[in-house]
Amino acid sequence: MLLDAGNLLFAQDRQSELLQQDIITAKGIYEIYEQFGYQAIGVGPYDLTAGLAPLLELSGGVPWVSSNIVTKKGDYIFQPWLLIDLGQHTIAIIALTGAPRKMSDDYQLLDWRESLARVLAQISSDADVTILLSSLELNVNKQIAEHFTDIDLVFTANRRGGNRPPKLLGEALVSQVQSRGRYLGVLTVPTGKDYLKTAYQNPDGFRHRLIALHPSLEKSEPIDRKIVEIQKEISKVGKRAKFQPVRNTELELAPKAPGSTTLMSHESCVDCHQETVANWIRSPHGQSYQALLDKKQQYNLRCLPCHVTGPDNSAVPYSQETLLRKPDNRLLRLDADLLAVSCIACHRGAGLHAETNGELRYLEDVTAELCISCHSSERNPEFKFVEMTAQLPCKR
Amino acid sequence: MLRLLNLLAILLLSSSCLANNSQDELTIIYSNDLMGELEPCG
């Protein structure tokens, strides 16, 4: 049985300029999950980022389950539960959706106690195993496991929770895997209520393992083709945005600083720092945009923030953190010399340093906090600040 | 980030798990918080 506990489709729980691109990706992911044969997906708060409509359109082979999302009149919007026959056993799937940061007017979330009482009354007598897919807070999941003894397994979607091997809380095993598709969990339990609960008391009563989804694993051609298809669609959207007329607000947000438009790029540094710049050009930072070109991802607004230098051509650089939180179409229209992670992306103060021909020598330290805005544990789990910065060619 | 490319492993695994699901056991493969990530950028 294949299940997903939620927060499948979107990275943010608020809409952004990436919405059109993200919806294309979301549809592709859902189609891929259908191909994989997933049997249920819990609706997570991040799945509601684009509103209800995209989810309701994605109603094909894999049902969305939520026992607590209802209309204003109290009618269920998604499947409140599923009963799946596997061999001689019936498996019940229920789901609880956590509150998104911003809710729209076309639904409400019922209290989890009320939701559980309602659905469990409907299904408990029919199910041999009852599974909850929950994107509620960890402490709430703990309460649920302890008080609703009809629930046998809880798979959670808590994006900061990391890998959590099955742990007995109350009378339920509770587990999740790390976010962003790095792991799958595999849990084997005995079926039948009598066996299930006693098995949990025994450390050998169930089997569990994590599968690390490493890039070296064998690839799937049909999935490869699907991903290429999705990326082409994203590129089309990005290309159209690149060549759209620039809005006046964009111009207002990006005032030009005194001096050349190359103030922000390595061109401003090369006269005094020739060798350093030469080393940088060959480095991953210097080649960061080429890496996108190689993967045909140069129009992908999700990728660009960490592969270019921000467009705010002022002495205070447009921070990478801001770019990541609010990537926008200006990233598609940068001058060529900003198409890399240039000096000023890391060296705060370099703009003024260059403007004063090196007289103003103060540069802020490069900190781990700055680096991990792009080299986050999610994107780059192997990143070690001290080791990696020691290897930077621009330090030589 | 997602290794959807590698989820052939799921297909293989789920096939073998389904084959091994006995009357007395249930095997569940589970995931969460994909957050819309499809492929590494570069």
PDB file of C-alpha atoms in Angstrom, chain A residues 62-348:
ATOM      1  CA  VAL A  62      -5.469   8.920  -6.434  1.00  0.00           C
ATOM      2  CA  PRO A  63      -8.063  10.203  -3.980  1.00  0.00           C
ATOM      3  CA  TRP A  64      -7.413  13.216  -1.796  1.00  0.00           C
ATOM      4  CA  VAL A  65      -8.496  12.510   1.763  1.00  0.00           C
ATOM      5  CA  SER A  66      -9.420  14.998   4.436  1.00  0.00           C
ATOM      6  CA  SER A  67     -11.778  14.337   7.313  1.00  0.00           C
ATOM      7  CA  ASN A  68     -11.879  17.940   8.501  1.00  0.00           C
ATOM      8  CA  ILE A  69     -12.147  20.172   5.423  1.00  0.00           C
ATOM      9  CA  VAL A  70     -15.772  21.047   4.824  1.00  0.00           C
ATOM     10  CA  THR A  71     -17.814  23.689   3.042  1.00  0.00           C
ATOM     11  CA  LYS A  72     -19.331  26.545   4.980  1.00  0.00           C
ATOM     12  CA  LYS A  73     -22.443  24.401   5.207  1.00  0.00           C
ATOM     13  CA  GLY A  74     -20.506  21.529   6.694  1.00  0.00           C
ATOM     14  CA  ASP A  75     -20.329  19.180   3.693  1.00  0.00           C
ATOM     15  CA  TYR A  76     -17.142  17.262   3.062  1.00  0.00           C
ATOM     16  CA  ILE A  77     -15.143  18.543   0.102  1.00  0.00           C
ATOM     17  CA  PHE A  78     -12.701  15.646  -0.181  1.00  0.00           C
ATOM     18  CA  GLN A  79     -13.075  11.991   0.682  1.00  0.00           C
ATOM     19  CA  PRO A  80     -13.473  11.988   4.475  1.00  0.00           C
ATOM     20  CA  TRP A  81     -12.343   8.383   4.609  1.00  0.00           C
ATOM     21  CA  LEU A  82     -11.484   5.436   2.379  1.00  0.00           C
ATOM     22  CA  LEU A  83     -12.062   1.749   2.948  1.00  0.00           C
ATOM     23  CA  ILE A  84      -9.625  -0.339   0.938  1.00  0.00           C
ATOM     24  CA  ASP A  85      -9.819  -4.087   0.680  1.00  0.00           C
ATOM     25  CA  LEU A  86      -6.448  -5.796   0.655  1.00  0.00           C
ATOM     26  CA  GLY A  87      -6.738  -9.525   0.559  1.00  0.00           C
ATOM     27  CA  GLN A  88      -8.834 -10.543   3.489  1.00  0.00           C
ATOM     28  CA  HIS A  89      -8.465  -7.271   5.342  1.00  0.00           C
ATOM     29  CA  THR A  90     -10.095  -3.882   5.151  1.00  0.00           C
ATOM     30  CA  ILE A  91      -7.892  -0.863   5.669  1.00  0.00           C
ATOM     31  CA  ALA A  92      -9.439   2.455   6.642  1.00  0.00           C
ATOM     32  CA  ILE A  93      -7.677   5.677   5.673  1.00  0.00           C
ATOM     33  CA  ILE A  94      -8.615   8.986   7.303  1.00  0.00           C
ATOM     34  CA  ALA A  95      -6.803  12.299   7.193  1.00  0.00           C
ATOM     35  CA  LEU A  96      -6.610  15.541   9.141  1.00  0.00           C
ATOM     36  CA  THR A  97      -5.478  18.735   7.456  1.00  0.00           C
ATOM     37  CA  GLY A  98      -3.517  21.371   9.330  1.00  0.00           C
ATOM     38  CA  ALA A  99      -4.492  25.027   9.068  1.00  0.00           C
ATOM     39  CA  PRO A 100      -2.901  26.916   6.171  1.00  0.00           C
ATOM     40  CA  ARG A 101      -1.445  30.332   6.883  1.00  0.00           C
ATOM     41  CA  LYS A 102      -4.226  31.946   4.880  1.00  0.00           C
ATOM     42  CA  MET A 103      -7.546  30.226   4.416  1.00  0.00           C
ATOM     43  CA  SER A 104      -9.885  31.018   1.607  1.00  0.00           C
ATOM     44  CA  ASP A 105     -13.592  31.639   2.036  1.00  0.00           C
ATOM     45  CA  ASP A 106     -14.808  28.523   0.317  1.00  0.00           C
ATOM     46  CA  TYR A 107     -13.968  26.053   3.076  1.00  0.00           C
ATOM     47  CA  GLN A 108     -13.503  25.707   6.798  1.00  0.00           C
ATOM     48  CA  LEU A 109     -11.603  23.296   9.013  1.00  0.00           C
ATOM     49  CA  LEU A 110     -13.521  21.348  11.596  1.00  0.00           C
ATOM     50  CA  ASP A 111     -12.033  20.770  14.998  1.00  0.00           C
ATOM     51  CA  TRP A 112      -9.988  17.573  14.886  1.00  0.00           C
ATOM     52  CA  ARG A 113     -11.787  16.052  17.864  1.00  0.00           C
ATOM     53  CA  GLU A 114     -15.139  16.491  16.206  1.00  0.00           C
ATOM     54  CA  SER A 115     -13.827  15.221  12.860  1.00  0.00           C
ATOM     55  CA  LEU A 116     -12.304  12.098  14.322  1.00  0.00           C
ATOM     56  CA  ALA A 117     -15.327  11.274  16.425  1.00  0.00           C
ATOM     57  CA  ARG A 118     -17.514  11.589  13.337  1.00  0.00           C
ATOM     58  CA  VAL A 119     -15.456   9.498  10.912  1.00  0.00           C
ATOM     59  CA  LEU A 120     -14.392   6.824  13.369  1.00  0.00           C
ATOM     60  CA  ALA A 121     -18.012   6.218  14.252  1.00  0.00           C
ATOM     61  CA  GLN A 122     -18.588   5.482  10.583  1.00  0.00           C
ATOM     62  CA  ILE A 123     -15.688   3.183   9.847  1.00  0.00           C
ATOM     63  CA  SER A 124     -14.333   1.529  12.967  1.00  0.00           C
ATOM     64  CA  SER A 125     -16.501  -1.536  12.800  1.00  0.00           C
ATOM     65  CA  ASP A 126     -15.549  -2.142   9.170  1.00  0.00           C
ATOM     66  CA  ALA A 127     -11.794  -1.735   9.412  1.00  0.00           C
ATOM     67  CA  ASP A 128      -9.126  -4.190  10.445  1.00  0.00           C
ATOM     68  CA  VAL A 129      -6.487  -1.451  10.411  1.00  0.00           C
ATOM     69  CA  THR A 130      -7.165   2.288  10.692  1.00  0.00           C
ATOM     70  CA  ILE A 131      -4.559   4.672   9.350  1.00  0.00           C
ATOM     71  CA  LEU A 132      -4.507   8.421   9.935  1.00  0.00           C
ATOM     72  CA  LEU A 133      -2.658  10.769   7.575  1.00  0.00           C
ATOM     73  CA  SER A 134      -2.112  13.935   9.576  1.00  0.00           C
ATOM     74  CA  SER A 135      -0.605  17.332   8.855  1.00  0.00           C
ATOM     75  CA  LEU A 136      -1.515  18.654  12.292  1.00  0.00           C
ATOM     76  CA  GLU A 137       1.067  19.781  14.813  1.00  0.00           C
ATOM     77  CA  LEU A 138       3.176  17.101  16.468  1.00  0.00           C
ATOM     78  CA  ASN A 139       1.718  17.649  19.916  1.00  0.00           C
ATOM     79  CA  VAL A 140      -1.796  17.252  18.528  1.00  0.00           C
ATOM     80  CA  ASN A 141      -0.837  14.009  16.780  1.00  0.00           C
ATOM     81  CA  LYS A 142       0.439  12.769  20.108  1.00  0.00           C
ATOM     82  CA  GLN A 143      -2.888  13.573  21.752  1.00  0.00           C
ATOM     83  CA  ILE A 144      -4.741  11.824  18.955  1.00  0.00           C
ATOM     84  CA  ALA A 145      -2.632   8.683  19.243  1.00  0.00           C
ATOM     85  CA  GLU A 146      -3.159   8.601  22.987  1.00  0.00           C
ATOM     86  CA  HIS A 147      -6.896   9.229  23.041  1.00  0.00           C
ATOM     87  CA  PHE A 148      -8.320   7.704  19.869  1.00  0.00           C
ATOM     88  CA  THR A 149      -7.464   4.081  20.381  1.00  0.00           C
ATOM     89  CA  ASP A 150      -9.250   2.980  17.210  1.00  0.00           C
ATOM     90  CA  ILE A 151      -6.382   4.505  15.217  1.00  0.00           C
ATOM     91  CA  ASP A 152      -3.564   2.029  14.638  1.00  0.00           C
ATOM     92  CA  LEU A 153      -1.067   3.960  12.520  1.00  0.00           C
ATOM     93  CA  VAL A 154      -0.393   7.665  12.117  1.00  0.00           C
ATOM     94  CA  PHE A 155       1.709   9.000   9.259  1.00  0.00           C
ATOM     95  CA  THR A 156       2.443  12.660   9.689  1.00  0.00           C
ATOM     96  CA  ALA A 157       3.397  15.523   7.410  1.00  0.00           C
ATOM     97  CA  ASN A 158       5.452  17.908   9.446  1.00  0.00           C
ATOM     98  CA  ARG A 159       8.003  19.395   7.075  1.00  0.00           C
ATOM     99  CA  ARG A 160      10.511  20.217   9.753  1.00  0.00           C
ATOM    100  CA  GLY A 161      10.091  16.912  11.564  1.00  0.00           C
ATOM    101  CA  GLY A 162      12.759  14.967   9.662  1.00  0.00           C
ATOM    102  CA  ASN A 163      12.857  11.189   9.657  1.00  0.00           C
ATOM    103  CA  ARG A 164      10.868   9.822  12.576  1.00  0.00           C
ATOM    104  CA  PRO A 165      10.938   6.026  12.812  1.00  0.00           C
ATOM    105  CA  PRO A 166       7.731   4.501  14.111  1.00  0.00           C
ATOM    106  CA  LYS A 167       7.198   5.281  17.744  1.00  0.00           C
ATOM    107  CA  LEU A 168       4.447   3.930  19.915  1.00  0.00           C
ATOM    108  CA  LEU A 169       2.327   6.784  21.247  1.00  0.00           C
ATOM    109  CA  GLY A 170      -0.732   5.671  23.097  1.00  0.00           C
ATOM    110  CA  GLU A 171      -1.821   2.682  21.059  1.00  0.00           C
ATOM    111  CA  ALA A 172      -0.661   3.870  17.645  1.00  0.00           C
ATOM    112  CA  LEU A 173       2.591   3.839  15.792  1.00  0.00           C
ATOM    113  CA  VAL A 174       3.458   7.342  14.618  1.00  0.00           C
ATOM    114  CA  SER A 175       5.995   7.954  11.894  1.00  0.00           C
ATOM    115  CA  GLN A 176       7.076  10.215   9.071  1.00  0.00           C
ATOM    116  CA  VAL A 177       9.988  10.755   6.708  1.00  0.00           C
ATOM    117  CA  GLN A 178      12.116  13.758   5.898  1.00  0.00           C
ATOM    118  CA  SER A 179      10.657  16.322   3.557  1.00  0.00           C
ATOM    119  CA  ARG A 180      11.312  16.986  -0.113  1.00  0.00           C
ATOM    120  CA  GLY A 181      11.365  13.451  -1.350  1.00  0.00           C
ATOM    121  CA  ARG A 182      14.623  12.305   0.182  1.00  0.00           C
ATOM    122  CA  TYR A 183      13.237   9.200   1.849  1.00  0.00           C
ATOM    123  CA  LEU A 184      10.453   6.700   1.773  1.00  0.00           C
ATOM    124  CA  GLY A 185       9.337   4.783   4.815  1.00  0.00           C
ATOM    125  CA  VAL A 186       8.407   1.104   4.683  1.00  0.00           C
ATOM    126  CA  LEU A 187       6.452  -0.306   7.584  1.00  0.00           C
ATOM    127  CA  THR A 188       5.168  -3.867   7.924  1.00  0.00           C
ATOM    128  CA  VAL A 189       2.667  -4.596  10.662  1.00  0.00           C
ATOM    129  CA  PRO A 190       0.530  -7.584  11.526  1.00  0.00           C
ATOM    130  CA  THR A 191      -3.093  -7.191  10.603  1.00  0.00           C
ATOM    131  CA  GLY A 192      -6.058  -7.817  12.790  1.00  0.00           C
ATOM    132  CA  LYS A 193      -6.759  -5.678  15.825  1.00  0.00           C
ATOM    133  CA  ASP A 194      -5.846  -8.402  18.299  1.00  0.00           C
ATOM    134  CA  TYR A 195      -2.424  -8.855  16.819  1.00  0.00           C
ATOM    135  CA  LEU A 196      -1.697  -5.234  15.981  1.00  0.00           C
ATOM    136  CA  LYS A 197      -1.838  -3.695  19.429  1.00  0.00           C
ATOM    137  CA  THR A 198       0.085  -6.462  21.174  1.00  0.00           C
ATOM    138  CA  ALA A 199       2.676  -6.442  18.426  1.00  0.00           C
ATOM    139  CA  TYR A 200       3.490  -2.814  19.164  1.00  0.00           C
ATOM    140  CA  GLN A 201       4.530  -3.769  22.694  1.00  0.00           C
ATOM    141  CA  ASN A 202       7.133  -6.053  21.222  1.00  0.00           C
ATOM    142  CA  PRO A 203      10.111  -4.374  19.536  1.00  0.00           C
ATOM    143  CA  ASP A 204      10.072  -7.167  16.964  1.00  0.00           C
ATOM    144  CA  GLY A 205       6.351  -6.835  16.464  1.00  0.00           C
ATOM    145  CA  PHE A 206       6.726  -4.722  13.349  1.00  0.00           C
ATOM    146  CA  ARG A 207       9.405  -4.094  10.754  1.00  0.00           C
ATOM    147  CA  HIS A 208      10.503  -0.736   9.503  1.00  0.00           C
ATOM    148  CA  ARG A 209      13.132   0.693   7.209  1.00  0.00           C
ATOM    149  CA  LEU A 210      13.932   3.924   5.461  1.00  0.00           C
ATOM    150  CA  ILE A 211      14.830   4.028   1.813  1.00  0.00           C
ATOM    151  CA  ALA A 212      17.085   6.920   0.880  1.00  0.00           C
ATOM    152  CA  LEU A 213      16.127   8.151  -2.574  1.00  0.00           C
ATOM    153  CA  HIS A 214      19.588   8.778  -3.826  1.00  0.00           C
ATOM    154  CA  PRO A 215      20.247  10.072  -7.359  1.00  0.00           C
ATOM    155  CA  SER A 216      22.290   6.951  -8.039  1.00  0.00           C
ATOM    156  CA  LEU A 217      19.200   4.747  -7.950  1.00  0.00           C
ATOM    157  CA  GLU A 218      18.022   3.394 -11.255  1.00  0.00           C
ATOM    158  CA  LYS A 219      15.886   5.826 -13.216  1.00  0.00           C
ATOM    159  CA  SER A 220      12.527   5.276 -14.802  1.00  0.00           C
ATOM    160  CA  GLU A 221      12.115   6.247 -18.454  1.00  0.00           C
ATOM    161  CA  PRO A 222       8.413   7.043 -18.323  1.00  0.00           C
ATOM    162  CA  ILE A 223       8.955   9.252 -15.288  1.00  0.00           C
ATOM    163  CA  ASP A 224      11.989  10.875 -16.918  1.00  0.00           C
ATOM    164  CA  ARG A 225       9.857  11.761 -19.909  1.00  0.00           C
ATOM    165  CA  LYS A 226       7.132  13.148 -17.716  1.00  0.00           C
ATOM    166  CA  ILE A 227       9.561  15.344 -15.819  1.00  0.00           C
ATOM    167  CA  VAL A 228      11.049  16.682 -19.063  1.00  0.00           C
ATOM    168  CA  GLU A 229       7.502  17.467 -20.204  1.00  0.00           C
ATOM    169  CA  ILE A 230       6.807  19.397 -17.009  1.00  0.00           C
ATOM    170  CA  GLN A 231      10.075  21.298 -17.247  1.00  0.00           C
ATOM    171  CA  LYS A 232       9.309  22.293 -20.849  1.00  0.00           C
ATOM    172  CA  GLU A 233       5.955  23.688 -19.751  1.00  0.00           C
ATOM    173  CA  ILE A 234       7.650  25.634 -16.972  1.00  0.00           C
ATOM    174  CA  SER A 235      10.193  26.995 -19.433  1.00  0.00           C
ATOM    175  CA  LYS A 236       7.423  28.189 -21.733  1.00  0.00           C
ATOM    176  CA  VAL A 237       5.827  30.119 -18.877  1.00  0.00           C
ATOM    177  CA  GLY A 238       9.160  31.608 -17.868  1.00  0.00           C
ATOM    178  CA  LYS A 239      10.033  32.592 -21.446  1.00  0.00           C
ATOM    179  CA  ARG A 240       6.708  34.350 -21.870  1.00  0.00           C
ATOM    180  CA  ALA A 241       7.259  36.217 -18.614  1.00  0.00           C
ATOM    181  CA  LYS A 242      10.767  37.210 -19.705  1.00  0.00           C
ATOM    182  CA  PHE A 243       9.517  38.911 -22.826  1.00  0.00           C
ATOM    183  CA  GLN A 244       6.447  40.529 -21.347  1.00  0.00           C
ATOM    184  CA  PRO A 245       6.530  44.329 -21.109  1.00  0.00           C
ATOM    185  CA  VAL A 246       8.108  45.466 -17.883  1.00  0.00           C
ATOM    186  CA  ARG A 247       5.611  46.826 -15.398  1.00  0.00           C
ATOM    187  CA  ASN A 248       6.184  50.337 -14.050  1.00  0.00           C
ATOM    188  CA  THR A 249       6.274  48.922 -10.533  1.00  0.00           C
ATOM    189  CA  GLU A 250       9.226  46.787 -11.487  1.00  0.00           C
ATOM    190  CA  LEU A 251      11.161  49.848 -12.550  1.00  0.00           C
ATOM    191  CA  GLU A 252      10.301  51.598  -9.305  1.00  0.00           C
ATOM    192  CA  LEU A 253      11.490  48.685  -7.256  1.00  0.00           C
ATOM    193  CA  ALA A 254      14.847  48.540  -8.970  1.00  0.00           C
ATOM    194  CA  PRO A 255      16.362  52.010  -8.892  1.00  0.00           C
ATOM    195  CA  LYS A 256      19.721  52.277 -10.514  1.00  0.00           C
ATOM    196  CA  ALA A 257      22.522  53.271  -8.202  1.00  0.00           C
ATOM    197  CA  PRO A 258      25.025  55.878  -9.271  1.00  0.00           C
ATOM    198  CA  GLY A 259      27.598  54.427 -11.551  1.00  0.00           C
ATOM    199  CA  SER A 260      27.704  51.649 -14.034  1.00  0.00           C
ATOM    200  CA  THR A 261      25.142  48.879 -14.340  1.00  0.00           C
ATOM    201  CA  THR A 262      28.011  46.516 -13.785  1.00  0.00           C
ATOM    202  CA  LEU A 263      28.360  47.739 -10.233  1.00  0.00           C
ATOM    203  CA  MET A 264      26.923  44.517  -8.861  1.00  0.00           C
ATOM    204  CA  SER A 265      28.833  42.027 -10.930  1.00  0.00           C
ATOM    205  CA  HIS A 266      32.344  40.641 -10.938  1.00  0.00           C
ATOM    206  CA  GLU A 267      33.201  43.215 -13.636  1.00  0.00           C
ATOM    207  CA  SER A 268      33.451  45.783 -10.858  1.00  0.00           C
ATOM    208  CA  CYS A 269      36.014  43.710  -9.022  1.00  0.00           C
ATOM    209  CA  VAL A 270      38.259  42.390 -11.748  1.00  0.00           C
ATOM    210  CA  ASP A 271      40.540  45.431 -12.111  1.00  0.00           C
ATOM    211  CA  CYS A 272      41.907  45.016  -8.598  1.00  0.00           C
ATOM    212  CA  HIS A 273      41.248  41.329  -8.057  1.00  0.00           C
ATOM    213  CA  GLN A 274      42.164  39.723 -11.360  1.00  0.00           C
ATOM    214  CA  GLU A 275      43.370  36.400 -10.084  1.00  0.00           C
ATOM    215  CA  THR A 276      40.507  36.029  -7.643  1.00  0.00           C
ATOM    216  CA  VAL A 277      37.941  36.765 -10.313  1.00  0.00           C
ATOM    217  CA  ALA A 278      39.671  34.395 -12.732  1.00  0.00           C
ATOM    218  CA  ASN A 279      39.426  31.658 -10.112  1.00  0.00           C
ATOM    219  CA  TRP A 280      35.826  32.551  -9.382  1.00  0.00           C
ATOM    220  CA  ILE A 281      34.796  32.340 -13.031  1.00  0.00           C
ATOM    221  CA  ARG A 282      35.808  28.680 -13.089  1.00  0.00           C
ATOM    222  CA  SER A 283      34.106  27.925  -9.775  1.00  0.00           C
ATOM    223  CA  PRO A 284      30.587  26.535  -9.205  1.00  0.00           C
ATOM    224  CA  HIS A 285      29.463  30.056  -8.256  1.00  0.00           C
ATOM    225  CA  GLY A 286      30.903  31.444 -11.469  1.00  0.00           C
ATOM    226  CA  GLN A 287      29.292  28.646 -13.463  1.00  0.00           C
ATOM    227  CA  SER A 288      26.003  28.615 -11.573  1.00  0.00           C
ATOM    228  CA  TYR A 289      23.920  29.907 -14.484  1.00  0.00           C
ATOM    229  CA  GLN A 290      25.584  27.511 -16.901  1.00  0.00           C
ATOM    230  CA  ALA A 291      24.416  24.715 -14.610  1.00  0.00           C
ATOM    231  CA  LEU A 292      20.842  25.848 -15.249  1.00  0.00           C
ATOM    232  CA  LEU A 293      21.417  26.094 -18.986  1.00  0.00           C
ATOM    233  CA  ASP A 294      22.762  22.553 -18.987  1.00  0.00           C
ATOM    234  CA  LYS A 295      19.506  21.368 -17.433  1.00  0.00           C
ATOM    235  CA  LYS A 296      17.342  23.755 -19.490  1.00  0.00           C
ATOM    236  CA  GLN A 297      16.126  25.306 -16.249  1.00  0.00           C
ATOM    237  CA  GLN A 298      17.144  28.902 -16.958  1.00  0.00           C
ATOM    238  CA  TYR A 299      13.516  30.089 -16.971  1.00  0.00           C
ATOM    239  CA  ASN A 300      12.602  28.311 -13.754  1.00  0.00           C
ATOM    240  CA  LEU A 301      11.883  30.916 -11.082  1.00  0.00           C
ATOM    241  CA  ARG A 302      12.312  28.288  -8.385  1.00  0.00           C
ATOM    242  CA  CYS A 303      15.896  27.709  -9.477  1.00  0.00           C
ATOM    243  CA  LEU A 304      17.067  31.181 -10.491  1.00  0.00           C
ATOM    244  CA  PRO A 305      17.411  32.828  -7.047  1.00  0.00           C
ATOM    245  CA  CYS A 306      20.349  30.621  -6.099  1.00  0.00           C
ATOM    246  CA  HIS A 307      21.997  30.724  -9.490  1.00  0.00           C
ATOM    247  CA  VAL A 308      22.121  34.478 -10.254  1.00  0.00           C
ATOM    248  CA  THR A 309      22.890  37.771  -8.511  1.00  0.00           C
ATOM    249  CA  GLY A 310      19.941  39.907  -7.499  1.00  0.00           C
ATOM    250  CA  PRO A 311      18.670  42.693  -9.694  1.00  0.00           C
ATOM    251  CA  ASP A 312      18.632  45.496  -7.148  1.00  0.00           C
ATOM    252  CA  ASN A 313      21.540  47.447  -8.447  1.00  0.00           C
ATOM    253  CA  SER A 314      22.326  49.378  -5.319  1.00  0.00           C
ATOM    254  CA  ALA A 315      25.094  49.426  -2.755  1.00  0.00           C
ATOM    255  CA  VAL A 316      23.027  47.187  -0.524  1.00  0.00           C
ATOM    256  CA  PRO A 317      22.649  43.997  -2.416  1.00  0.00           C
ATOM    257  CA  TYR A 318      19.314  42.410  -2.927  1.00  0.00           C
ATOM    258  CA  SER A 319      19.720  39.583  -0.490  1.00  0.00           C
ATOM    259  CA  GLN A 320      19.573  36.005  -1.591  1.00  0.00           C
ATOM    260  CA  GLU A 321      17.127  35.353   1.244  1.00  0.00           C
ATOM    261  CA  THR A 322      14.733  37.906  -0.187  1.00  0.00           C
ATOM    262  CA  LEU A 323      15.110  36.422  -3.639  1.00  0.00           C
ATOM    263  CA  LEU A 324      14.277  33.007  -2.302  1.00  0.00           C
ATOM    264  CA  ARG A 325      11.219  34.200  -0.441  1.00  0.00           C
ATOM    265  CA  LYS A 326       9.921  36.312  -3.296  1.00  0.00           C
ATOM    266  CA  PRO A 327      11.456  35.336  -6.604  1.00  0.00           C
ATOM    267  CA  ASP A 328      10.020  37.467  -9.335  1.00  0.00           C
ATOM    268  CA  ASN A 329      10.177  37.976 -13.050  1.00  0.00           C
ATOM    269  CA  ARG A 330      13.063  40.434 -12.822  1.00  0.00           C
ATOM    270  CA  LEU A 331      15.290  37.390 -12.428  1.00  0.00           C
ATOM    271  CA  LEU A 332      14.424  36.490 -16.008  1.00  0.00           C
ATOM    272  CA  ARG A 333      15.678  39.841 -17.339  1.00  0.00           C
ATOM    273  CA  LEU A 334      19.042  40.283 -15.703  1.00  0.00           C
ATOM    274  CA  ASP A 335      22.043  41.597 -17.557  1.00  0.00           C
ATOM    275  CA  ALA A 336      24.438  38.894 -18.632  1.00  0.00           C
ATOM    276  CA  ASP A 337      27.093  39.798 -16.092  1.00  0.00           C
ATOM    277  CA  LEU A 338      24.644  39.098 -13.258  1.00  0.00           C
ATOM    278  CA  LEU A 339      23.990  35.559 -14.454  1.00  0.00           C
ATOM    279  CA  ALA A 340      26.166  33.924 -11.824  1.00  0.00           C
ATOM    280  CA  VAL A 341      26.556  34.021  -8.060  1.00  0.00           C
ATOM    281  CA  SER A 342      28.891  36.977  -8.198  1.00  0.00           C
ATOM    282  CA  CYS A 343      31.128  38.556  -5.599  1.00  0.00           C
ATOM    283  CA  ILE A 344      28.534  40.828  -4.111  1.00  0.00           C
ATOM    284  CA  ALA A 345      26.116  37.939  -3.487  1.00  0.00           C
ATOM    285  CA  CYS A 346      28.436  36.776  -0.712  1.00  0.00           C
ATOM    286  CA  HIS A 347      30.492  39.855   0.116  1.00  0.00           C
ATOM    287  CA  ARG A 348      28.127  42.408   1.605  1.00  0.00           C
TER     288      ARG A 348
END
